[in-house]
Structure formats: structure tokens, C-alpha cells
Amino acid sequence: MGEKLILFGPPGVGKGTQAIRLSAALRVPHISTGDILRASLQSHTPLGNVVRGYVESGKLVPDETILEIVRDRLAMRDARDGFVLDGFPRTVSQAESLAEMLGGIPPRIDSVVDSVVVLDAPTDELVARLSGRRICESCQASYHVTSRPPKRAGTCDRCGGVLIQRTDDAEETVRFRQQDYLQKTQPVIDYFVKNAWPVRMVDAIGDIDQVFGRVYAAVFWR
Ligand code: AP5
């Protein structure tokens, strides 16, 4: 049976970066609600039309839409024995629904999910990470202008695509996302703790390899 993990934390803390590594190391799928939503925008699906305004302005997509996406994704065969969830849950209501979806006895989930890794870093660092992030227009690979630059400026190492800035990484939108996280998403940590979810707090300051070492240790040396 594979690991069932949740990566949690503010915008820009490195959830996606660490989730990709964990998913490769553990051979379980990386399920990012943000990636699923952005893919729907790019391919102009009906879902994309519904969520575009929210995602581009950095606002949370309504719970019922997100829950439908996650329910469908978790029902896929590859997620049956393990997964790394990235960007979900983000509200108490999403956390309660996740417990139900996974067959736990809500509000507890400790028998179903192995670890909830909560990454944390100061706001200045988060803003620096988001303002320097660039993603590939074609394959969505993620870079950073200083901490993870591509070999050729502006070009994706993986597919040669053009690197762009995410619309929601504009300065004002980043400020809004950080505020919104503090108001609506950070309180979910209290909910996790109160209901004995297996929370592991991890300091996300340091380079990507250092943080990965801490995440791995938190997940396996529990
Ligand atoms: P989503 O894509 O989930 O955005 P987010 O949570 O704001 O997180 P980010 O992707 O911005 O950051 P990250 O923590 O993954 O950091 P990353 O690894 O990229 O969601 C986007 C939108 O979709 C939301 O705003 C909302 O509209 C909607 N949505 C999604 N889920 C939802 C839900 N459950 N409910 C409702 N709405 C939802 O790293 C950032 C940068 O830092 C990169 O450039 C990276 O290279 C660099 N970096 C990473 N680690 C380090 C390090 N240790 N040192 C230096 N640089 C680093």
C-alpha cells in the first residue's frame, strides 16, 4: 500500500515543488487542484470557463466545484493505493468532505491519511518565491529566476517551450492570495490538530534539497 499524503501551506511555500519529488520517490500520483484547474483554462473546457475568473484573480474556487474535481480524481485507479494531494483541502468544509471521500469517520482521518505535511516560511520569502516563479507555457514545468533558473533564460529545459509568469503571480494578486490564505486556509490547521489528523510541521526555509530532506524525514521517521 502506498503513502497517502497531503501537502499544505501558503501560496509559494513550495508545495508543488516538493510534491513532484515526493510523488516520484514514492511512486504515487501527484494530485494538484491548481494544476487541474490551470489545465482546464488552457484547454478551454467547460470547467475552465467556470473557474477562470477565480483562478486568475487568486480567489478560491467554490467548494462544490473543487469537491467534484477531487472526488473524480481520487476515484481513478492510480490513486487507489496512494497519492500526494497538493492544494487541497483549503477550507474546513473541504477537509470534512475529504474525510468522507476517503472512507474515514469524519472529522477524523488519521487511519486513512498517513501524513499532513504543513510547510511554512515567512511572508517576505513567499512573495520572493512567487514573484520570481516562471512556468512553461506548454508543459507547465516550474522554474525560479534565481533559485531554480532554466539552462537558457526564458526557455523550458524539458520541452523548449516559452517561460511565462502565472497571471495570479502579479504583485497585487499575490498580496490578495496571502491574505486570503491567512483568513480562510490557515485555520484549517487548527481543525487538523483538533481532530487528530497526522500533522507534521516542516520549516520550508532553505534550498529545495534541504526542504525535501526535512519533508522526507517528517513522512518516514514518524
Ligand atoms: P495552486 O496552484 O494550488 O496555488 P497556491 O496554493 O497558491 O500555490 P502555488 O502553486 O502558488 O505555490 P506552491 O506552494 O505550490 O509553490 P511552488 O512549489 O510552485 O492554486 C491556484 C489557484 O487555484 C488558487 O488561487 C485558487 O483559485 C484555485 N484553487 C486550487 N486549489 C483550490 C482549492 N482546494 N479550493 C479552492 N480553490 C482552489 O514554488 C513557488 C516558487 O518558489 C517556484 O518558483 C519554485 O521554484 C520556488 N521554490 C520552491 N521551493 C523553494 C525553496 N526551498 N527555495 C527557493 N525557492 C523555492
mmCIF file of C-alpha atoms and ligand atoms in Angstrom:
data_model
loop_
_atom_site.group_PDB
_atom_site.id
_atom_site.type_symbol
_atom_site.label_atom_id
_atom_site.label_comp_id
_atom_site.label_asym_id
_atom_site.label_seq_id
_atom_site.Cartn_x
_atom_site.Cartn_y
_atom_site.Cartn_z
ATOM 1 C CA MET A 1 0.000 0.000 0.000
ATOM 2 C CA GLY A 2 1.436 3.429 -1.000
ATOM 3 C CA GLU A 3 1.550 6.517 1.152
ATOM 4 C CA LYS A 4 -1.420 8.891 1.302
ATOM 5 C CA LEU A 5 -0.087 12.369 1.904
ATOM 6 C CA ILE A 6 -1.366 15.935 1.997
ATOM 7 C CA LEU A 7 0.953 18.899 1.382
ATOM 8 C CA PHE A 8 -0.406 22.042 2.978
ATOM 9 C CA GLY A 9 0.857 25.618 3.268
ATOM 10 C CA PRO A 10 0.642 29.184 1.949
ATOM 11 C CA PRO A 11 0.932 30.161 -1.728
ATOM 12 C CA GLY A 12 4.537 29.924 -2.874
ATOM 13 C CA VAL A 13 5.856 27.884 0.051
ATOM 14 C CA GLY A 14 6.941 25.086 -2.291
ATOM 15 C CA LYS A 15 4.075 22.568 -2.147
ATOM 16 C CA GLY A 16 4.177 21.844 -5.881
ATOM 17 C CA THR A 17 7.990 21.620 -5.947
ATOM 18 C CA GLN A 18 8.096 19.146 -3.063
ATOM 19 C CA ALA A 19 5.007 17.227 -4.213
ATOM 20 C CA ILE A 20 6.616 16.410 -7.574
ATOM 21 C CA ARG A 21 9.664 14.973 -5.791
ATOM 22 C CA LEU A 22 7.656 13.046 -3.223
ATOM 23 C CA SER A 23 5.397 11.597 -5.881
ATOM 24 C CA ALA A 24 8.426 10.368 -7.874
ATOM 25 C CA ALA A 25 10.137 8.964 -4.767
ATOM 26 C CA LEU A 26 7.028 7.163 -3.533
ATOM 27 C CA ARG A 27 5.610 6.221 -6.949
ATOM 28 C CA VAL A 28 2.193 7.624 -6.196
ATOM 29 C CA PRO A 29 0.344 10.278 -8.258
ATOM 30 C CA HIS A 30 0.739 13.980 -7.561
ATOM 31 C CA ILE A 31 -2.751 15.455 -7.432
ATOM 32 C CA SER A 32 -2.683 19.253 -7.570
ATOM 33 C CA THR A 33 -6.032 21.036 -7.719
ATOM 34 C CA GLY A 34 -4.223 24.139 -9.052
ATOM 35 C CA ASP A 35 -2.673 22.133 -11.923
ATOM 36 C CA ILE A 36 -6.035 20.541 -12.788
ATOM 37 C CA LEU A 37 -7.703 23.968 -12.844
ATOM 38 C CA ARG A 38 -4.933 25.572 -14.939
ATOM 39 C CA ALA A 39 -5.084 22.688 -17.432
ATOM 40 C CA SER A 40 -8.827 23.304 -17.784
ATOM 41 C CA LEU A 41 -8.175 27.003 -18.524
ATOM 42 C CA GLN A 42 -5.554 26.168 -21.097
ATOM 43 C CA SER A 43 -7.772 23.714 -22.956
ATOM 44 C CA HIS A 44 -10.891 25.906 -22.664
ATOM 45 C CA THR A 45 -13.075 23.143 -21.232
ATOM 46 C CA PRO A 46 -16.479 23.970 -19.676
ATOM 47 C CA LEU A 47 -14.787 23.697 -16.254
ATOM 48 C CA GLY A 48 -12.182 26.206 -17.432
ATOM 49 C CA ASN A 49 -14.899 28.713 -18.339
ATOM 50 C CA VAL A 50 -16.463 28.358 -14.893
ATOM 51 C CA VAL A 51 -13.241 28.754 -12.890
ATOM 52 C CA ARG A 52 -11.187 31.204 -14.994
ATOM 53 C CA GLY A 53 -12.240 34.328 -13.088
ATOM 54 C CA TYR A 54 -11.424 32.766 -9.724
ATOM 55 C CA VAL A 55 -8.054 31.291 -10.656
ATOM 56 C CA GLU A 56 -6.754 34.357 -12.499
ATOM 57 C CA SER A 57 -7.699 36.682 -9.648
ATOM 58 C CA GLY A 58 -6.349 34.300 -6.973
ATOM 59 C CA LYS A 59 -9.744 33.693 -5.350
ATOM 60 C CA LEU A 60 -10.748 30.293 -4.038
ATOM 61 C CA VAL A 61 -12.929 28.323 -6.429
ATOM 62 C CA PRO A 62 -16.267 27.400 -4.774
ATOM 63 C CA ASP A 63 -16.118 24.242 -2.677
ATOM 64 C CA GLU A 64 -18.709 22.296 -4.680
ATOM 65 C CA THR A 65 -16.666 22.642 -7.896
ATOM 66 C CA ILE A 66 -13.411 21.634 -6.203
ATOM 67 C CA LEU A 67 -15.043 18.705 -4.434
ATOM 68 C CA GLU A 68 -16.342 17.317 -7.710
ATOM 69 C CA ILE A 69 -12.852 17.550 -9.245
ATOM 70 C CA VAL A 70 -11.168 15.848 -6.294
ATOM 71 C CA ARG A 71 -13.828 13.140 -5.972
ATOM 72 C CA ASP A 72 -13.393 12.229 -9.664
ATOM 73 C CA ARG A 73 -9.601 12.260 -9.458
ATOM 74 C CA LEU A 74 -9.390 10.160 -6.294
ATOM 75 C CA ALA A 75 -11.721 7.611 -7.863
ATOM 76 C CA MET A 76 -9.156 6.885 -10.589
ATOM 77 C CA ARG A 77 -7.337 3.591 -10.356
ATOM 78 C CA ASP A 78 -3.837 5.095 -9.929
ATOM 79 C CA ALA A 79 -4.904 6.926 -6.751
ATOM 80 C CA ARG A 80 -6.397 3.903 -5.050
ATOM 81 C CA ASP A 81 -3.303 2.977 -3.063
ATOM 82 C CA GLY A 82 -1.619 6.311 -2.538
ATOM 83 C CA PHE A 83 -1.287 9.941 -3.580
ATOM 84 C CA VAL A 84 0.265 13.288 -2.778
ATOM 85 C CA LEU A 85 -2.508 15.875 -2.506
ATOM 86 C CA ASP A 86 -1.283 19.420 -3.183
ATOM 87 C CA GLY A 87 -3.535 22.474 -2.670
ATOM 88 C CA PHE A 88 -6.446 20.533 -1.195
ATOM 89 C CA PRO A 89 -8.092 20.789 1.313
ATOM 90 C CA ARG A 90 -8.099 24.569 1.692
ATOM 91 C CA THR A 91 -11.229 25.120 3.779
ATOM 92 C CA VAL A 92 -12.689 23.280 6.760
ATOM 93 C CA SER A 93 -15.592 22.190 4.605
ATOM 94 C CA GLN A 94 -13.151 20.681 2.042
ATOM 95 C CA ALA A 95 -11.331 18.869 4.863
ATOM 96 C CA GLU A 96 -14.589 17.397 6.152
ATOM 97 C CA SER A 97 -15.546 16.251 2.657
ATOM 98 C CA LEU A 98 -12.123 14.691 2.125
ATOM 99 C CA ALA A 99 -12.534 12.600 5.270
ATOM 100 C CA GLU A 100 -15.840 11.326 3.890
ATOM 101 C CA MET A 101 -14.444 10.658 0.402
ATOM 102 C CA LEU A 102 -11.612 8.563 1.800
ATOM 103 C CA GLY A 103 -13.959 6.483 3.892
ATOM 104 C CA GLY A 104 -12.719 7.832 7.219
ATOM 105 C CA ILE A 105 -15.048 8.568 10.073
ATOM 106 C CA PRO A 106 -15.322 12.375 9.823
ATOM 107 C CA PRO A 107 -13.988 14.542 11.262
ATOM 108 C CA ARG A 108 -11.104 12.116 11.980
ATOM 109 C CA ILE A 109 -8.903 10.846 9.200
ATOM 110 C CA ASP A 110 -5.808 9.505 10.937
ATOM 111 C CA SER A 111 -6.495 5.916 9.954
ATOM 112 C CA VAL A 112 -6.735 6.847 6.264
ATOM 113 C CA VAL A 113 -4.136 9.545 5.589
ATOM 114 C CA ASP A 114 -0.532 8.881 6.605
ATOM 115 C CA SER A 115 0.752 12.454 6.954
ATOM 116 C CA VAL A 116 -0.386 16.040 6.550
ATOM 117 C CA VAL A 117 2.835 17.951 5.868
ATOM 118 C CA VAL A 118 2.426 21.630 6.739
ATOM 119 C CA LEU A 119 5.154 23.756 5.115
ATOM 120 C CA ASP A 120 5.825 27.209 6.474
ATOM 121 C CA ALA A 121 8.009 30.208 5.591
ATOM 122 C CA PRO A 122 7.840 33.974 6.296
ATOM 123 C CA THR A 123 5.724 36.164 4.007
ATOM 124 C CA ASP A 124 8.743 38.016 2.505
ATOM 125 C CA GLU A 125 10.176 34.712 1.336
ATOM 126 C CA LEU A 126 6.819 33.618 -0.124
ATOM 127 C CA VAL A 127 6.497 36.849 -2.076
ATOM 128 C CA ALA A 128 10.060 36.476 -3.412
ATOM 129 C CA ARG A 129 9.363 32.901 -4.491
ATOM 130 C CA LEU A 130 6.139 33.828 -6.281
ATOM 131 C CA SER A 131 7.430 36.963 -7.975
ATOM 132 C CA GLY A 132 10.404 35.013 -9.380
ATOM 133 C CA ARG A 133 8.433 31.959 -10.471
ATOM 134 C CA ARG A 134 8.168 31.226 -14.200
ATOM 135 C CA ILE A 135 6.235 28.367 -15.733
ATOM 136 C CA CYS A 136 6.405 26.767 -19.141
ATOM 137 C CA GLU A 137 3.517 27.817 -21.349
ATOM 138 C CA SER A 138 3.423 24.351 -22.926
ATOM 139 C CA CYS A 139 4.239 21.706 -20.282
ATOM 140 C CA GLN A 140 3.711 23.794 -17.094
ATOM 141 C CA ALA A 141 7.159 22.916 -15.657
ATOM 142 C CA SER A 142 8.026 25.401 -12.916
ATOM 143 C CA TYR A 143 11.229 27.450 -12.517
ATOM 144 C CA HIS A 144 12.503 30.353 -10.458
ATOM 145 C CA VAL A 145 14.641 33.148 -11.845
ATOM 146 C CA THR A 146 17.269 32.764 -9.112
ATOM 147 C CA SER A 147 16.710 29.584 -7.081
ATOM 148 C CA ARG A 148 15.855 27.300 -9.994
ATOM 149 C CA PRO A 149 16.750 29.003 -13.274
ATOM 150 C CA PRO A 150 16.382 27.232 -16.626
ATOM 151 C CA LYS A 151 19.593 26.476 -18.575
ATOM 152 C CA ARG A 152 18.601 29.062 -21.228
ATOM 153 C CA ALA A 153 16.801 32.165 -19.962
ATOM 154 C CA GLY A 154 13.113 32.165 -20.879
ATOM 155 C CA THR A 155 13.138 28.610 -22.285
ATOM 156 C CA CYS A 156 11.894 25.387 -20.713
ATOM 157 C CA ASP A 157 14.636 22.768 -20.172
ATOM 158 C CA ARG A 158 12.114 19.966 -20.581
ATOM 159 C CA CYS A 159 10.271 20.842 -23.804
ATOM 160 C CA GLY A 160 11.807 24.059 -25.164
ATOM 161 C CA GLY A 161 8.555 25.980 -24.524
ATOM 162 C CA VAL A 162 8.378 29.665 -23.593
ATOM 163 C CA LEU A 163 8.527 30.541 -19.874
ATOM 164 C CA ILE A 164 5.867 32.959 -18.642
ATOM 165 C CA GLN A 165 4.674 34.410 -15.347
ATOM 166 C CA ARG A 166 1.420 32.976 -13.941
ATOM 167 C CA THR A 167 -1.379 35.585 -14.091
ATOM 168 C CA ASP A 168 -2.002 35.093 -10.356
ATOM 169 C CA ASP A 169 1.675 35.823 -9.570
ATOM 170 C CA ALA A 170 1.169 39.537 -10.308
ATOM 171 C CA GLU A 171 2.142 41.561 -7.213
ATOM 172 C CA GLU A 172 -1.344 42.677 -6.176
ATOM 173 C CA THR A 173 -2.827 39.210 -6.682
ATOM 174 C CA VAL A 174 -0.017 37.649 -4.640
ATOM 175 C CA ARG A 175 -0.837 40.011 -1.762
ATOM 176 C CA PHE A 176 -4.512 39.071 -2.008
ATOM 177 C CA ARG A 177 -3.707 35.315 -2.057
ATOM 178 C CA GLN A 178 -1.534 35.609 1.060
ATOM 179 C CA GLN A 179 -4.303 37.476 2.925
ATOM 180 C CA ASP A 180 -6.938 35.023 1.771
ATOM 181 C CA TYR A 181 -4.738 32.121 2.932
ATOM 182 C CA LEU A 182 -4.461 33.636 6.417
ATOM 183 C CA GLN A 183 -8.219 34.160 6.643
ATOM 184 C CA LYS A 184 -9.651 31.029 5.063
ATOM 185 C CA THR A 185 -6.998 28.333 4.820
ATOM 186 C CA GLN A 186 -4.614 28.653 7.761
ATOM 187 C CA PRO A 187 -7.486 27.998 10.241
ATOM 188 C CA VAL A 188 -7.744 24.521 8.731
ATOM 189 C CA ILE A 189 -4.530 23.650 10.641
ATOM 190 C CA ASP A 190 -6.444 24.090 13.922
ATOM 191 C CA TYR A 191 -9.113 21.794 12.551
ATOM 192 C CA PHE A 192 -6.472 19.158 11.667
ATOM 193 C CA VAL A 193 -4.932 19.321 15.127
ATOM 194 C CA LYS A 194 -8.259 19.303 16.954
ATOM 195 C CA ASN A 195 -9.336 16.198 15.084
ATOM 196 C CA ALA A 196 -6.031 14.337 15.429
ATOM 197 C CA TRP A 197 -5.057 14.411 11.748
ATOM 198 C CA PRO A 198 -1.375 13.309 11.475
ATOM 199 C CA VAL A 199 0.153 16.798 11.106
ATOM 200 C CA ARG A 200 3.942 17.206 10.583
ATOM 201 C CA MET A 201 5.180 20.799 10.692
ATOM 202 C CA VAL A 202 8.125 21.430 8.339
ATOM 203 C CA ASP A 203 10.285 24.549 8.063
ATOM 204 C CA ALA A 204 10.364 25.450 4.337
ATOM 205 C CA ILE A 205 13.274 27.870 4.596
ATOM 206 C CA GLY A 206 16.394 26.591 2.880
ATOM 207 C CA ASP A 207 17.128 25.312 -0.586
ATOM 208 C CA ILE A 208 14.847 22.839 -2.349
ATOM 209 C CA ASP A 209 17.015 19.804 -1.472
ATOM 210 C CA GLN A 210 17.229 20.768 2.203
ATOM 211 C CA VAL A 211 13.469 21.184 2.438
ATOM 212 C CA PHE A 212 12.931 17.865 0.657
ATOM 213 C CA GLY A 213 15.180 16.161 3.232
ATOM 214 C CA ARG A 214 13.014 17.570 6.026
ATOM 215 C CA VAL A 215 9.765 16.603 4.314
ATOM 216 C CA TYR A 216 11.022 13.061 3.709
ATOM 217 C CA ALA A 217 12.160 12.716 7.305
ATOM 218 C CA ALA A 218 8.824 14.035 8.579
ATOM 219 C CA VAL A 219 6.929 11.496 6.489
ATOM 220 C CA PHE A 220 9.077 8.444 7.240
ATOM 221 C CA TRP A 221 10.554 8.953 10.696
ATOM 222 C CA ARG A 222 7.254 9.444 12.377
HETATM 223 P P1 AP5 B 1 -2.399 26.495 -6.532
HETATM 224 O O1 AP5 B 1 -1.717 26.226 -7.805
HETATM 225 O O2 AP5 B 1 -2.630 25.401 -5.561
HETATM 226 O O3 AP5 B 1 -1.669 27.743 -5.884
HETATM 227 P P2 AP5 B 1 -1.085 28.028 -4.420
HETATM 228 O O4 AP5 B 1 -1.585 27.219 -3.298
HETATM 229 O O5 AP5 B 1 -1.297 29.482 -4.326
HETATM 230 O O6 AP5 B 1 0.324 27.528 -4.509
HETATM 231 P P3 AP5 B 1 1.386 27.876 -5.571
HETATM 232 O O7 AP5 B 1 1.260 26.933 -6.742
HETATM 233 O O8 AP5 B 1 1.359 29.336 -5.907
HETATM 234 O O9 AP5 B 1 2.701 27.643 -4.741
HETATM 235 P P4 AP5 B 1 3.429 26.328 -4.202
HETATM 236 O O10 AP5 B 1 3.308 26.270 -2.733
HETATM 237 O O11 AP5 B 1 2.981 25.108 -4.981
HETATM 238 O O12 AP5 B 1 4.908 26.707 -4.550
HETATM 239 P P5 AP5 B 1 5.871 26.208 -5.746
HETATM 240 O O13 AP5 B 1 6.350 24.832 -5.461
HETATM 241 O O14 AP5 B 1 5.256 26.472 -7.070
HETATM 242 O O15 AP5 B 1 -3.849 27.140 -6.789
HETATM 243 C C1 AP5 B 1 -4.025 28.156 -7.760
HETATM 244 C C2 AP5 B 1 -5.469 28.656 -7.701
HETATM 245 O O16 AP5 B 1 -6.375 27.581 -7.984
HETATM 246 C C3 AP5 B 1 -5.945 29.190 -6.350
HETATM 247 O O17 AP5 B 1 -5.581 30.541 -6.155
HETATM 248 C C4 AP5 B 1 -7.462 29.010 -6.477
HETATM 249 O O18 AP5 B 1 -8.014 29.972 -7.339
HETATM 250 C C5 AP5 B 1 -7.550 27.663 -7.176
HETATM 251 N N1 AP5 B 1 -7.557 26.510 -6.240
HETATM 252 C C6 AP5 B 1 -6.645 25.500 -6.182
HETATM 253 N N2 AP5 B 1 -6.965 24.629 -5.228
HETATM 254 C C7 AP5 B 1 -8.114 25.074 -4.667
HETATM 255 C C8 AP5 B 1 -8.931 24.592 -3.607
HETATM 256 N N3 AP5 B 1 -8.628 23.473 -2.926
HETATM 257 N N4 AP5 B 1 -10.025 25.308 -3.263
HETATM 258 C C9 AP5 B 1 -10.376 26.439 -3.949
HETATM 259 N N5 AP5 B 1 -9.624 26.938 -4.953
HETATM 260 C C10 AP5 B 1 -8.500 26.267 -5.328
HETATM 261 O O19 AP5 B 1 7.106 27.208 -5.510
HETATM 262 C C11 AP5 B 1 6.966 28.587 -5.780
HETATM 263 C C12 AP5 B 1 8.281 29.133 -6.384
HETATM 264 O O20 AP5 B 1 9.307 29.036 -5.389
HETATM 265 C C13 AP5 B 1 8.775 28.335 -7.594
HETATM 266 O O21 AP5 B 1 9.365 29.235 -8.500
HETATM 267 C C14 AP5 B 1 9.859 27.393 -7.017
HETATM 268 O O22 AP5 B 1 10.859 27.067 -7.941
HETATM 269 C C15 AP5 B 1 10.400 28.227 -5.846
HETATM 270 N N6 AP5 B 1 10.807 27.415 -4.713
HETATM 271 C C16 AP5 B 1 10.185 26.309 -4.210
HETATM 272 N N7 AP5 B 1 10.845 25.851 -3.131
HETATM 273 C C17 AP5 B 1 11.894 26.716 -2.932
HETATM 274 C C18 AP5 B 1 12.952 26.768 -1.961
HETATM 275 N N8 AP5 B 1 13.056 25.863 -0.965
HETATM 276 N N9 AP5 B 1 13.839 27.784 -2.056
HETATM 277 C C19 AP5 B 1 13.747 28.716 -3.044
HETATM 278 N N10 AP5 B 1 12.780 28.703 -3.999
HETATM 279 C C20 AP5 B 1 11.870 27.704 -3.937
#
